[in-house]
Amino acid sequence: MDLFTAFWNETGTLLWHLNHDDTLPEDPLLAVALANPEYVTALDDDWYLLLGIVCDNGQGIYLVFPDTTVITQLQNLIEALNHE
């Protein structure tokens, strides 16, 4: 097992992938990540990546989502990113 896989396993870091018509999963850690994202960055083909660190041990939530998302919180993050 490589170093990165070991870190993800030890910390419980997660990767969520949402399509344009998906709703947010009911996950309290995801709610923390959305409320306090470390960063949101644009990817290729109108997709975005959000990272939220949710625990002191480095546990994080990575969320990949399209710019056509129907989720208001994510639309607001895209809007804020586009106005930086």
XYZ file of N, CA and C in Angstrom:
252
model
N 0.851 -1.170 0.000
C 0.000 0.000 0.000
C 0.900 1.238 0.000
N 0.579 2.196 -0.857
C 1.428 3.383 -0.911
C 1.073 4.376 0.197
N 1.899 5.370 0.333
C 1.762 6.365 1.397
C 0.422 7.094 1.336
N -0.023 7.438 0.119
C -1.271 8.190 -0.022
C -2.480 7.346 0.361
N -2.483 6.097 -0.065
C -3.575 5.196 0.292
C -3.616 4.989 1.796
N -2.459 4.843 2.406
C -2.392 4.673 3.860
C -2.974 5.892 4.569
N -2.633 7.101 4.095
C -3.168 8.319 4.704
C -4.689 8.363 4.588
N -5.211 8.081 3.392
C -6.662 8.112 3.188
C -7.345 7.106 4.105
N -6.769 5.932 4.244
C -7.360 4.912 5.108
C -7.278 5.296 6.581
N -6.159 5.849 6.999
C -5.978 6.224 8.405
C -6.882 7.377 8.813
N -7.073 8.335 7.926
C -7.842 9.529 8.282
C -9.316 9.429 7.921
N -9.689 8.483 7.084
C -11.087 8.384 6.670
C -11.468 9.422 5.636
N -10.493 9.907 4.883
C -10.754 10.887 3.834
C -11.663 10.275 2.773
N -12.607 11.077 2.267
C -13.610 10.594 1.318
C -13.595 11.408 0.036
N -14.011 10.778 -1.034
C -14.202 11.446 -2.320
C -15.641 11.230 -2.741
N -16.370 12.328 -2.917
C -17.745 12.277 -3.412
C -17.753 12.809 -4.834
N -18.514 12.169 -5.699
C -18.712 12.630 -7.077
C -20.205 12.839 -7.266
N -20.592 14.061 -7.617
C -22.003 14.374 -7.826
C -22.237 14.762 -9.274
N -23.326 14.282 -9.841
C -23.748 14.693 -11.176
C -24.663 15.900 -11.062
N -25.039 16.477 -12.192
C -25.757 17.755 -12.171
C -27.104 17.694 -11.454
N -27.782 16.562 -11.470
C -29.103 16.488 -10.847
C -29.111 15.747 -9.510
N -27.936 15.447 -8.971
C -27.849 14.783 -7.668
C -28.177 15.762 -6.544
N -28.655 15.212 -5.444
C -28.842 15.997 -4.228
C -27.674 15.697 -3.289
N -27.511 16.541 -2.285
C -26.423 16.328 -1.328
C -26.709 15.109 -0.463
N -25.724 14.261 -0.285
C -25.888 13.137 0.643
C -26.064 13.661 2.067
N -26.808 12.931 2.864
C -27.007 13.279 4.276
C -25.774 12.829 5.054
N -24.769 13.668 5.118
C -23.519 13.323 5.792
C -23.066 14.536 6.590
N -22.964 14.416 7.916
C -22.580 15.583 8.725
C -21.192 16.120 8.388
N -20.260 15.249 7.999
C -18.925 15.727 7.632
C -18.965 16.513 6.327
N -19.827 16.108 5.414
C -19.985 16.858 4.168
C -20.548 18.247 4.456
N -21.460 18.332 5.405
C -22.011 19.636 5.795
C -20.916 20.544 6.345
N -20.003 19.988 7.138
C -18.871 20.764 7.667
C -17.980 21.232 6.522
N -17.698 20.348 5.579
C -16.840 20.695 4.442
C -17.459 21.806 3.605
N -18.765 21.760 3.398
C -19.442 22.798 2.616
C -19.469 24.133 3.348
N -19.604 24.087 4.653
C -19.658 25.325 5.432
C -18.294 25.992 5.546
N -17.222 25.185 5.470
C -15.864 25.707 5.663
C -14.887 25.096 4.667
N -15.096 25.312 3.379
C -14.175 24.689 2.414
C -12.778 25.296 2.500
N -11.776 24.432 2.411
C -10.391 24.907 2.333
C -10.175 25.600 0.995
N -10.682 24.985 -0.044
C -10.637 25.612 -1.359
C -11.652 24.977 -2.288
N -11.997 25.735 -3.318
C -12.803 25.270 -4.443
C -12.039 25.698 -5.675
N -11.838 24.773 -6.597
C -11.080 25.091 -7.798
C -11.781 24.540 -9.031
N -11.625 25.245 -10.138
C -12.210 24.805 -11.403
C -11.324 23.739 -12.032
N -11.963 22.706 -12.560
C -11.284 21.654 -13.303
C -11.632 21.798 -14.778
N -11.177 20.883 -15.592
C -11.516 20.892 -17.015
C -12.990 20.558 -17.228
N -13.501 20.950 -18.386
C -14.855 20.586 -18.832
C -15.949 21.023 -17.868
N -15.775 22.184 -17.237
C -16.797 22.783 -16.371
C -17.124 21.957 -15.131
N -16.122 21.330 -14.561
C -16.252 20.613 -13.298
C -15.459 21.356 -12.235
N -15.824 21.138 -10.981
C -15.174 21.795 -9.852
C -14.771 20.761 -8.806
N -13.777 21.131 -8.012
C -13.304 20.294 -6.913
C -13.302 21.130 -5.646
N -13.953 20.621 -4.623
C -13.979 21.250 -3.308
C -13.215 20.350 -2.349
N -12.431 20.956 -1.482
C -11.785 20.229 -0.393
C -12.185 20.878 0.913
N -12.657 20.058 1.824
C -12.939 20.512 3.176
C -12.210 19.624 4.163
N -11.422 20.211 5.049
C -10.771 19.464 6.124
C -11.754 19.460 7.288
N -12.103 18.270 7.759
C -13.187 18.172 8.731
C -12.743 17.714 10.119
N -11.488 17.301 10.269
C -10.981 16.844 11.572
C -9.531 17.286 11.745
N -9.101 17.371 12.979
C -7.724 17.769 13.276
C -6.689 16.777 12.763
N -7.077 15.522 12.531
C -6.127 14.517 12.040
C -5.888 14.623 10.537
N -6.533 15.585 9.893
C -6.351 15.767 8.457
C -7.434 15.154 7.609
N -8.432 14.534 8.242
C -9.522 13.934 7.469
C -10.184 14.999 6.620
N -10.408 14.654 5.370
C -11.006 15.605 4.461
C -12.084 14.992 3.604
N -12.848 15.873 3.008
C -13.868 15.500 2.041
C -13.496 16.193 0.741
N -13.325 15.407 -0.304
C -13.171 15.938 -1.650
C -14.511 15.769 -2.341
N -14.980 16.817 -2.973
C -16.262 16.779 -3.657
C -16.061 17.275 -5.082
N -16.364 16.422 -6.051
C -16.270 16.772 -7.465
C -17.693 16.978 -7.970
N -17.940 18.122 -8.629
C -19.295 18.429 -9.080
C -19.240 19.310 -10.329
N -20.294 19.260 -11.165
C -20.316 20.046 -12.399
C -20.846 21.459 -12.160
N -20.569 22.337 -13.111
C -21.088 23.704 -12.984
C -22.599 23.762 -13.181
N -23.199 22.684 -13.652
C -24.649 22.627 -13.854
C -25.378 22.045 -12.649
N -24.714 21.953 -11.517
C -25.322 21.377 -10.320
C -26.613 22.100 -9.949
N -27.556 21.352 -9.396
C -28.808 21.942 -8.926
C -28.747 22.262 -7.429
N -27.610 22.012 -6.812
C -27.447 22.210 -5.371
C -27.055 23.666 -5.102
N -27.911 24.368 -4.391
C -27.733 25.804 -4.168
C -26.397 26.137 -3.513
N -25.999 25.380 -2.488
C -24.734 25.664 -1.808
C -23.559 25.605 -2.780
N -23.580 24.644 -3.687
C -22.493 24.508 -4.656
C -22.564 25.600 -5.716
N -23.771 25.969 -6.128
C -23.922 27.084 -7.069
C -23.344 28.362 -6.467
N -23.579 28.581 -5.180
C -23.051 29.770 -4.504
C -21.529 29.759 -4.457
N -20.930 28.584 -4.240
C -19.468 28.487 -4.230
C -18.886 28.777 -5.612
N -19.540 28.284 -6.660
C -19.091 28.565 -8.029
C -19.171 30.062 -8.297
N -20.277 30.665 -7.904
C -20.468 32.105 -8.109
C -19.379 32.905 -7.392
N -19.079 32.537 -6.161
C -18.035 33.233 -5.404
C -16.675 33.057 -6.066
N -16.394 31.873 -6.556
C -15.121 31.608 -7.223
C -14.988 32.438 -8.494
N -16.078 32.588 -9.219
C -16.051 33.343 -10.470
C -15.915 34.846 -10.254
N -16.141 35.308 -9.033
C -16.025 36.740 -8.739
C -14.757 37.095 -7.974
N -13.834 36.148 -7.865
C -12.565 36.443 -7.173
C -11.643 37.221 -8.068
